[in-house]
Amino acid sequence: MLDSCSQESRPLLSIENALDSIKAAIQPVSGTEKLTLKNALGRVLAESVYSPINIPRDRNAAMDGYAFSSCGRVDGQAFMLALVGTSWAGRPFQGQLQAGQCVRIFTGAVVPEQADSVIMQEQVQVHEQSVYFPADTRVLQNIREIGEDVNEGYCLLAQPKKLTAVDLGLLASAGVDQVTVKRQVKIAHFSTGDELTALGRPLEPGKIYDSNRIMLGGLLAGPSYSVTDLGVIPDNKQLLEDSFIAASKNHDVIITTGGASVGEADYVKEILQNCGKVNFWKMAIKPGKPLAFGKIGQCHFFGLPGNPVAVVVTYQQIVAPALRQLSGAPLAKPLRLTATCITALKKAPGRQEYQRGILSQDECGEFFVATAGRQGSNILSSMSQSDCYIVLPRECAGVPAGDKVIVEPFSLLI
Ligand code: AMP
Ligand code: MG
């Protein structure tokens, strides 16, 4: 299919084909490191973890009440037991429970060996050292059995897994205090362009502030990545080439923005043809048509477009899955949902579009989406106001209000 918006004669590369090519070219980093749990949040587990203990290790009470043995009890009859002690959480009852006796017990406290039941404190009457159990007392209840969460030797977490706060809690419950994780992916990024002005400097005629670099730094923030901001490189062939080569020596990935299309000052292509193996793709997505992907030595290279919205879209749709694969994390597709579009959307057939939308939900749970406004690839304000992409397929020629559309909420992007 040709892009009707351009004079292209070469077919555009679909996003699926681009992702497949990238997937085939990337191997997860092989290095690992040992970390304490405190430092492991969000890192990718490199070795599965097996539980060294039963969880729970001891039979314990599921609520505050009284622990007793159901042995010898006649069904449907009220009964009385003598209160002989207390089992506190962390301080078990030390004695032996005899027939006719019970102990006060608190949630998490060890249940005495002779007891098989715990009754809630609200269900009994206590008078001095006597506890009166009602006729409808249920037995064999409210005890957490040994290993009912995890048995000793069972797999707590299988690699590869991106460790969540809950995963760390699970490991801690087994007493595991260290994990082996994949090493961080080392990423260098920079902006290119003579027009770019660093923040804090006055804006001279014809110049713009560099918004891509701070934005890309934010998009790259994450525990599995170690990110180096290499600043702005002007449109100077020698400087760009030197920067690419230097960064390729001690990083796994270089990401640049700008200079990757075919203008007079777009040197990225020329330089990479000299010093690396890089493909220049014209992709069938909007925004974000030009994209460079390849390698300089052992370092992967992503040359993103210059326009800020195109940077975000190509990062999220193409670079982020590639980095995830490099980090060793399991691949996952972004979650999508169907929503009714409440505004008409303009689109020409040819490229898959990622339009910025604002998502809402009514009281029945139905999703609705409205355009976030102007859709130019330089319009960062509508990107900032939006909370989802409205994904319009290549062949789509516009959407009338009331039609169903596919939506990718930003909060569900991986
Ligand atoms: P280029 O791909 O270099 O031709 O850039 C395309 C457009 O994106 C131009 O309008 C650039 O001024 C703009 N642009 C490039 N880099 C940045 C940046 N770091 N921050 C903001 N805009 C940029
Ligand atoms: Mg430029």
Coordinates of C-alpha atoms and ligand atoms in Angstrom, one line a residue:
M1 CA 0.0 0.0 0.0
L2 CA 1.3 3.4 -0.8
D3 CA 1.2 6.5 1.4
S4 CA -1.2 8.8 -0.3
C5 CA 0.2 11.7 1.5
S6 CA 3.6 11.5 -0.1
Q7 CA 5.2 11.0 -3.4
E8 CA 6.7 7.7 -2.3
S9 CA 7.1 5.0 -4.8
R10 CA 8.6 2.4 -2.4
P11 CA 6.1 0.5 -0.3
L12 CA 6.1 1.7 3.3
L13 CA 7.1 -0.8 5.9
S14 CA 4.3 -1.9 8.2
I15 CA 4.8 -1.5 11.9
E16 CA 4.4 -5.3 12.3
N17 CA 7.2 -6.0 9.8
A18 CA 9.4 -3.4 11.5
L19 CA 8.8 -5.0 14.9
D20 CA 9.5 -8.5 13.5
S21 CA 12.8 -7.4 12.0
I22 CA 13.8 -5.7 15.3
K23 CA 12.8 -8.8 17.3
A24 CA 14.9 -11.1 15.1
A25 CA 17.9 -8.8 15.5
I26 CA 18.0 -8.4 19.3
Q27 CA 19.4 -10.8 21.9
P28 CA 18.8 -10.1 25.6
V29 CA 21.9 -9.0 27.5
S30 CA 23.7 -12.0 29.0
G31 CA 25.3 -10.4 32.0
T32 CA 23.7 -10.8 35.5
E33 CA 24.2 -9.3 38.9
K34 CA 23.2 -10.2 42.4
L35 CA 21.1 -7.6 44.2
T36 CA 19.4 -7.2 47.6
L37 CA 15.6 -7.0 47.4
K38 CA 15.7 -3.3 48.2
N39 CA 17.5 -2.6 44.9
A40 CA 15.7 -5.2 42.8
L41 CA 12.3 -3.5 42.1
G42 CA 11.6 -3.5 38.3
R43 CA 14.7 -5.5 37.5
V44 CA 14.5 -8.7 35.3
L45 CA 14.9 -11.9 37.2
A46 CA 17.7 -14.0 35.6
E47 CA 17.5 -17.1 37.9
S48 CA 14.3 -18.7 39.1
V49 CA 13.8 -18.6 42.9
Y50 CA 12.7 -21.7 44.9
S51 CA 11.3 -21.4 48.4
P52 CA 13.7 -22.5 51.2
I53 CA 10.8 -22.8 53.6
N54 CA 7.1 -23.7 53.9
I55 CA 5.0 -20.5 53.9
P56 CA 3.6 -20.4 56.5
R57 CA 6.2 -22.4 58.4
D58 CA 3.9 -22.8 61.4
R59 CA 0.2 -23.6 61.8
N60 CA -1.3 -20.2 62.8
A61 CA -4.5 -18.5 63.6
A62 CA -6.4 -16.6 60.9
M63 CA -8.1 -14.4 63.4
D64 CA -8.3 -13.3 67.0
G65 CA -10.2 -15.8 69.2
Y66 CA -9.7 -19.0 71.1
A67 CA -7.9 -22.2 70.0
F68 CA -9.3 -25.6 71.1
S69 CA -9.5 -29.3 70.2
S70 CA -12.7 -30.5 68.6
C71 CA -11.9 -34.0 69.9
G72 CA -14.8 -35.5 72.1
R73 CA -17.1 -32.6 71.3
V74 CA -20.8 -33.5 70.8
D75 CA -22.3 -31.9 67.7
G76 CA -25.0 -29.3 68.4
Q77 CA -24.2 -29.0 72.1
A78 CA -22.8 -25.9 73.8
F79 CA -19.7 -26.5 75.9
M80 CA -17.3 -24.8 78.2
L81 CA -13.5 -25.0 78.3
A82 CA -11.0 -23.7 80.8
L83 CA -8.8 -20.9 79.6
V84 CA -5.2 -21.9 80.4
G85 CA -3.0 -19.4 78.5
T86 CA -2.4 -17.2 75.5
S87 CA -0.6 -17.6 72.2
W88 CA 0.6 -14.2 70.9
A89 CA 1.8 -13.5 67.4
G90 CA 5.6 -14.2 67.8
R91 CA 5.2 -15.6 71.3
P92 CA 3.6 -19.1 71.1
F93 CA 1.8 -20.7 74.1
Q94 CA 4.5 -22.8 75.9
G95 CA 2.3 -25.4 77.6
Q96 CA 0.5 -28.5 76.5
L97 CA -3.2 -28.1 75.8
Q98 CA -5.2 -30.8 77.8
A99 CA -8.8 -32.1 77.2
G100 CA -11.2 -29.5 78.4
Q101 CA -8.9 -26.6 77.9
C102 CA -8.5 -23.7 75.4
V103 CA -6.1 -20.8 74.9
R104 CA -6.6 -17.2 73.9
I105 CA -5.0 -16.7 70.5
F106 CA -4.3 -13.8 68.2
T107 CA -4.0 -13.5 64.4
G108 CA -0.8 -15.1 63.1
A109 CA 0.0 -16.8 66.5
V110 CA 1.1 -20.4 66.5
V111 CA -1.8 -22.8 67.1
P112 CA -0.9 -25.3 69.9
E113 CA -0.3 -28.7 68.5
Q114 CA -3.2 -30.3 70.3
A115 CA -5.7 -27.7 68.9
D116 CA -7.5 -28.1 65.6
S117 CA -9.9 -25.2 65.6
V118 CA -10.0 -21.4 66.3
I119 CA -13.2 -19.7 67.1
M120 CA -13.7 -15.9 66.6
Q121 CA -13.6 -14.0 69.9
E122 CA -17.1 -12.4 69.2
Q123 CA -18.7 -15.9 69.2
V124 CA -17.9 -16.9 72.7
Q125 CA -18.7 -15.7 76.2
V126 CA -15.8 -15.4 78.6
H127 CA -16.3 -15.4 82.4
E128 CA -13.1 -15.3 84.4
Q129 CA -11.2 -18.4 83.4
S130 CA -14.1 -20.1 81.6
V131 CA -14.9 -19.8 78.0
Y132 CA -18.5 -20.7 76.8
F133 CA -18.8 -22.0 73.3
P134 CA -22.2 -21.9 71.6
A135 CA -24.1 -25.0 70.2
D136 CA -23.4 -23.9 66.7
T137 CA -19.6 -23.6 67.2
R138 CA -17.9 -24.6 63.9
V139 CA -14.8 -26.7 64.3
L140 CA -11.7 -27.2 62.1
Q141 CA -11.9 -23.5 61.1
N142 CA -9.7 -20.4 61.0
I143 CA -6.3 -22.2 61.0
R144 CA -3.7 -21.4 58.3
E145 CA -2.0 -24.7 57.4
I146 CA 1.7 -25.2 57.0
G147 CA 2.7 -24.5 53.4
E148 CA -0.8 -23.4 52.3
D149 CA 0.7 -20.4 50.5
V150 CA 3.9 -22.0 49.1
N151 CA 5.5 -25.4 49.9
E152 CA 9.3 -25.7 50.6
G153 CA 11.2 -26.2 47.3
Y154 CA 8.4 -24.9 45.1
C155 CA 9.2 -22.2 42.5
L156 CA 8.4 -18.8 44.0
L157 CA 9.2 -16.8 40.8
A158 CA 10.3 -18.1 37.4
Q159 CA 12.8 -16.2 35.3
P160 CA 12.5 -14.0 33.3
K161 CA 10.1 -11.8 35.3
K162 CA 10.1 -8.1 35.8
L163 CA 10.1 -7.9 39.6
T164 CA 7.0 -6.1 41.1
A165 CA 6.6 -4.8 44.6
V166 CA 4.4 -7.9 45.3
D167 CA 7.1 -10.2 43.9
L168 CA 9.6 -8.7 46.4
G169 CA 7.0 -9.2 49.2
L170 CA 6.7 -12.9 48.2
L171 CA 10.5 -13.4 48.2
A172 CA 10.7 -11.7 51.6
S173 CA 8.0 -13.9 53.0
A174 CA 10.3 -16.9 52.1
G175 CA 13.3 -15.1 53.7
V176 CA 15.0 -14.7 50.3
D177 CA 17.1 -11.5 50.6
Q178 CA 19.0 -11.5 47.3
V179 CA 18.2 -12.2 43.7
T180 CA 20.1 -12.7 40.5
V181 CA 18.9 -10.2 37.8
K182 CA 19.9 -9.3 34.3
R183 CA 22.4 -6.5 34.2
Q184 CA 21.1 -3.0 33.2
V185 CA 20.9 -2.1 29.5
K186 CA 23.3 0.8 28.9
I187 CA 21.6 3.4 26.7
A188 CA 23.1 6.7 25.4
H189 CA 20.8 9.3 23.8
F190 CA 21.2 12.6 22.3
S191 CA 19.5 15.3 20.2
T192 CA 20.8 16.5 16.9
G193 CA 20.2 19.9 15.3
D194 CA 21.7 23.4 14.9
E195 CA 18.5 25.0 16.0
L196 CA 18.4 23.4 19.4
T197 CA 18.9 25.5 22.5
A198 CA 19.5 24.1 26.0
L199 CA 17.1 25.1 28.8
G200 CA 18.1 28.2 30.7
R201 CA 19.6 29.9 27.7
P202 CA 17.8 32.8 25.8
L203 CA 16.2 31.8 22.6
E204 CA 17.9 33.4 19.6
P205 CA 16.1 34.0 16.3
G206 CA 15.3 30.8 14.5
K207 CA 16.2 28.6 17.4
I208 CA 13.9 26.3 19.5
Y209 CA 14.3 24.7 22.9
D210 CA 15.4 21.1 22.9
S211 CA 12.3 19.3 24.2
N212 CA 13.1 15.8 22.9
R213 CA 16.1 15.1 25.2
I214 CA 14.3 15.7 28.5
M215 CA 11.3 13.8 27.2
L216 CA 13.3 10.8 26.0
G217 CA 15.2 10.8 29.3
G218 CA 11.8 10.5 31.0
L219 CA 10.6 7.8 28.7
L220 CA 13.8 5.8 29.3
A221 CA 13.6 6.2 33.1
G222 CA 13.4 2.7 34.6
P223 CA 15.3 0.3 36.8
S224 CA 16.4 -2.0 33.9
Y225 CA 18.1 0.8 32.0
S226 CA 21.2 2.9 32.8
V227 CA 20.8 6.0 30.7
T228 CA 23.5 8.5 29.6
D229 CA 22.3 11.9 28.3
L230 CA 25.0 12.9 25.8
G231 CA 23.5 16.3 25.1
V232 CA 23.0 18.1 21.8
I233 CA 25.2 17.4 18.7
P234 CA 25.0 20.1 16.1
D235 CA 24.4 19.3 12.4
N236 CA 28.1 18.6 11.8
K237 CA 29.1 15.4 10.1
Q238 CA 32.4 15.0 11.8
L239 CA 31.0 15.7 15.3
L240 CA 28.1 13.3 14.8
E241 CA 30.3 10.6 13.5
D242 CA 32.8 11.0 16.4
S243 CA 29.9 11.0 18.9
F244 CA 28.2 7.8 17.4
I245 CA 31.5 5.9 17.4
A246 CA 32.5 7.0 20.9
A247 CA 29.1 6.1 22.4
S248 CA 28.9 2.8 20.6
K249 CA 32.0 1.6 22.4
N250 CA 30.5 1.5 25.9
H251 CA 26.7 1.3 25.4
D252 CA 24.3 -1.3 24.3
V253 CA 22.0 1.2 22.5
I254 CA 22.3 4.6 21.0
I255 CA 19.1 6.6 20.5
T256 CA 19.1 9.9 18.5
T257 CA 16.4 12.3 17.6
G258 CA 16.4 14.4 14.5
G259 CA 18.5 14.4 11.4
A260 CA 17.3 11.0 10.2
S261 CA 15.3 12.1 7.2
V262 CA 16.5 13.3 3.9
G263 CA 17.1 17.0 4.3
E264 CA 20.4 18.7 3.4
A265 CA 21.4 18.7 7.1
D266 CA 20.2 15.2 7.8
Y267 CA 23.6 13.5 8.1
V268 CA 22.6 10.5 10.2
K269 CA 22.1 8.2 7.2
E270 CA 25.3 9.1 5.5
I271 CA 27.4 8.7 8.7
L272 CA 25.8 5.3 9.5
Q273 CA 26.4 4.0 6.1
N274 CA 30.1 4.6 6.8
C275 CA 30.4 3.3 10.3
G276 CA 27.6 0.9 10.8
K277 CA 25.0 -1.4 9.4
V278 CA 21.8 0.5 9.6
N279 CA 18.5 0.2 7.8
F280 CA 16.5 3.3 7.0
W281 CA 12.9 2.6 7.0
K282 CA 10.0 4.6 5.8
M283 CA 7.4 3.2 8.0
A284 CA 3.7 3.1 7.5
I285 CA 2.9 4.9 10.7
K286 CA 1.9 8.5 11.5
P287 CA 3.5 10.3 13.1
G288 CA 6.9 8.8 12.8
K289 CA 7.6 7.8 9.2
P290 CA 11.4 7.9 9.0
L291 CA 13.3 5.5 11.4
A292 CA 16.8 4.2 11.3
F293 CA 17.6 0.9 13.0
G294 CA 20.8 -1.1 13.0
K295 CA 24.1 -1.5 14.6
I296 CA 27.4 0.3 15.1
G297 CA 29.8 -2.5 16.1
Q298 CA 28.0 -4.3 18.9
C299 CA 25.8 -1.3 19.8
H300 CA 22.2 -1.1 18.5
F301 CA 21.2 2.2 17.0
F302 CA 17.8 3.8 16.8
G303 CA 17.6 7.1 14.8
L304 CA 14.2 8.6 15.6
P305 CA 12.5 11.5 13.8
G306 CA 13.0 15.0 15.1
N307 CA 9.4 16.1 15.7
P308 CA 8.6 15.6 19.3
V309 CA 5.3 13.7 18.9
A310 CA 6.9 11.4 16.4
V311 CA 9.6 10.8 19.0
V312 CA 7.1 9.7 21.6
V313 CA 5.1 7.5 19.2
T314 CA 8.2 5.8 17.7
Y315 CA 9.7 5.3 21.1
Q316 CA 6.6 3.8 22.6
Q317 CA 5.6 1.6 19.6
I318 CA 9.0 0.5 18.4
V319 CA 12.0 1.3 20.7
A320 CA 10.3 0.4 24.0
P321 CA 9.5 -3.2 23.0
A322 CA 13.1 -3.6 21.6
L323 CA 14.6 -2.3 24.8
R324 CA 12.4 -4.6 26.8
Q325 CA 13.6 -7.6 24.7
L326 CA 17.2 -6.5 25.2
S327 CA 16.6 -6.3 29.0
G328 CA 15.5 -9.9 29.0
A329 CA 11.9 -9.1 30.2
P330 CA 9.1 -11.2 28.7
L331 CA 7.5 -9.5 25.7
A332 CA 4.0 -8.2 26.1
K333 CA 1.7 -6.5 23.6
P334 CA 0.1 -3.2 24.7
L335 CA -3.4 -3.7 26.0
R336 CA -6.1 -2.2 23.7
L337 CA -9.7 -1.6 24.2
T338 CA -12.7 -0.6 22.0
A339 CA -14.3 2.7 22.5
T340 CA -17.0 4.8 20.8
C341 CA -15.4 7.8 19.2
I342 CA -17.4 10.9 20.1
T343 CA -15.7 13.2 17.6
A344 CA -15.2 12.7 13.9
L345 CA -11.5 12.0 13.0
K346 CA -9.8 13.0 9.8
K347 CA -7.5 10.5 8.1
A348 CA -6.2 9.6 4.7
P349 CA -5.6 5.9 3.8
G350 CA -1.9 4.7 3.7
R351 CA -0.4 4.8 7.2
Q352 CA -1.4 3.4 10.6
E353 CA -2.1 6.5 12.7
Y354 CA -1.7 7.0 16.4
Q355 CA -4.0 9.9 17.0
R356 CA -4.1 11.4 20.5
G357 CA -7.3 11.0 22.4
I358 CA -9.0 11.6 25.7
L359 CA -10.7 8.5 27.1
S360 CA -13.7 8.4 29.4
Q361 CA -16.0 5.7 30.8
D362 CA -19.7 6.0 31.7
E363 CA -21.4 4.5 34.7
C364 CA -22.1 1.2 32.8
G365 CA -18.4 0.8 32.0
E366 CA -18.7 1.7 28.3
F367 CA -15.6 3.5 26.9
F368 CA -15.8 6.7 24.9
V369 CA -12.9 8.6 23.3
A370 CA -12.6 12.1 21.9
T371 CA -9.8 13.7 19.9
A372 CA -7.3 15.6 22.0
G373 CA -7.1 18.3 19.3
R374 CA -4.6 19.1 16.6
Q375 CA -2.6 16.1 15.5
G376 CA 0.5 17.5 13.9
S377 CA 3.7 15.7 14.8
N378 CA 5.0 18.9 16.3
I379 CA 2.0 19.6 18.5
L380 CA 3.2 18.5 21.9
S381 CA 0.3 20.3 23.8
S382 CA -2.4 17.9 22.5
M383 CA -0.1 15.0 23.3
S384 CA 0.3 16.3 26.8
Q385 CA -3.5 16.7 27.2
S386 CA -4.2 13.2 25.9
D387 CA -4.3 9.9 27.8
C388 CA -4.5 7.4 25.0
Y389 CA -3.7 6.7 21.4
I390 CA -6.6 6.2 19.0
V391 CA -5.1 3.6 16.7
L392 CA -6.5 3.9 13.1
P393 CA -5.5 1.1 10.7
R394 CA -3.7 1.9 7.4
E395 CA -6.8 1.5 5.2
C396 CA -9.0 3.8 7.3
A397 CA -10.2 6.9 5.5
G398 CA -11.6 8.8 8.5
V399 CA -14.0 8.1 11.3
P400 CA -17.5 9.5 11.7
A401 CA -18.6 10.4 15.2
G402 CA -20.3 7.4 16.8
D403 CA -18.0 4.7 15.2
K404 CA -16.1 2.2 17.3
V405 CA -12.3 2.7 17.4
I406 CA -9.3 0.9 18.9
V407 CA -7.7 2.7 21.8
E408 CA -4.4 2.2 23.6
P409 CA -4.5 3.9 27.1
F410 CA -1.1 5.3 28.0
S411 CA -1.4 3.8 31.5
L412 CA -1.5 0.3 30.0
L413 CA 1.4 0.8 27.6
I414 CA 4.3 -1.5 28.6
Ligands
AMP1 P1 14.7 16.9 11.6 O1 14.3 15.4 11.6 O2 16.0 17.1 12.2 O3 14.6 17.5 10.3 O4 13.7 17.6 12.6 C1 12.3 17.6 12.3 C2 11.6 18.7 13.2 O5 11.8 18.4 14.5 C3 12.2 20.1 13.0 O6 11.2 21.0 13.1 C4 13.1 20.2 14.2 O7 13.4 21.6 14.6 C5 12.4 19.5 15.2 N1 13.3 18.9 16.3 C6 14.4 18.2 16.0 N2 15.0 17.9 17.2 C7 14.3 18.5 18.2 C8 14.4 18.5 19.6 N3 15.4 17.9 20.2 N4 13.4 19.2 20.3 C9 12.4 19.8 19.7 N5 12.2 19.8 18.3 C10 13.1 19.1 17.6
MG2 MG 17.5 18.5 12.2

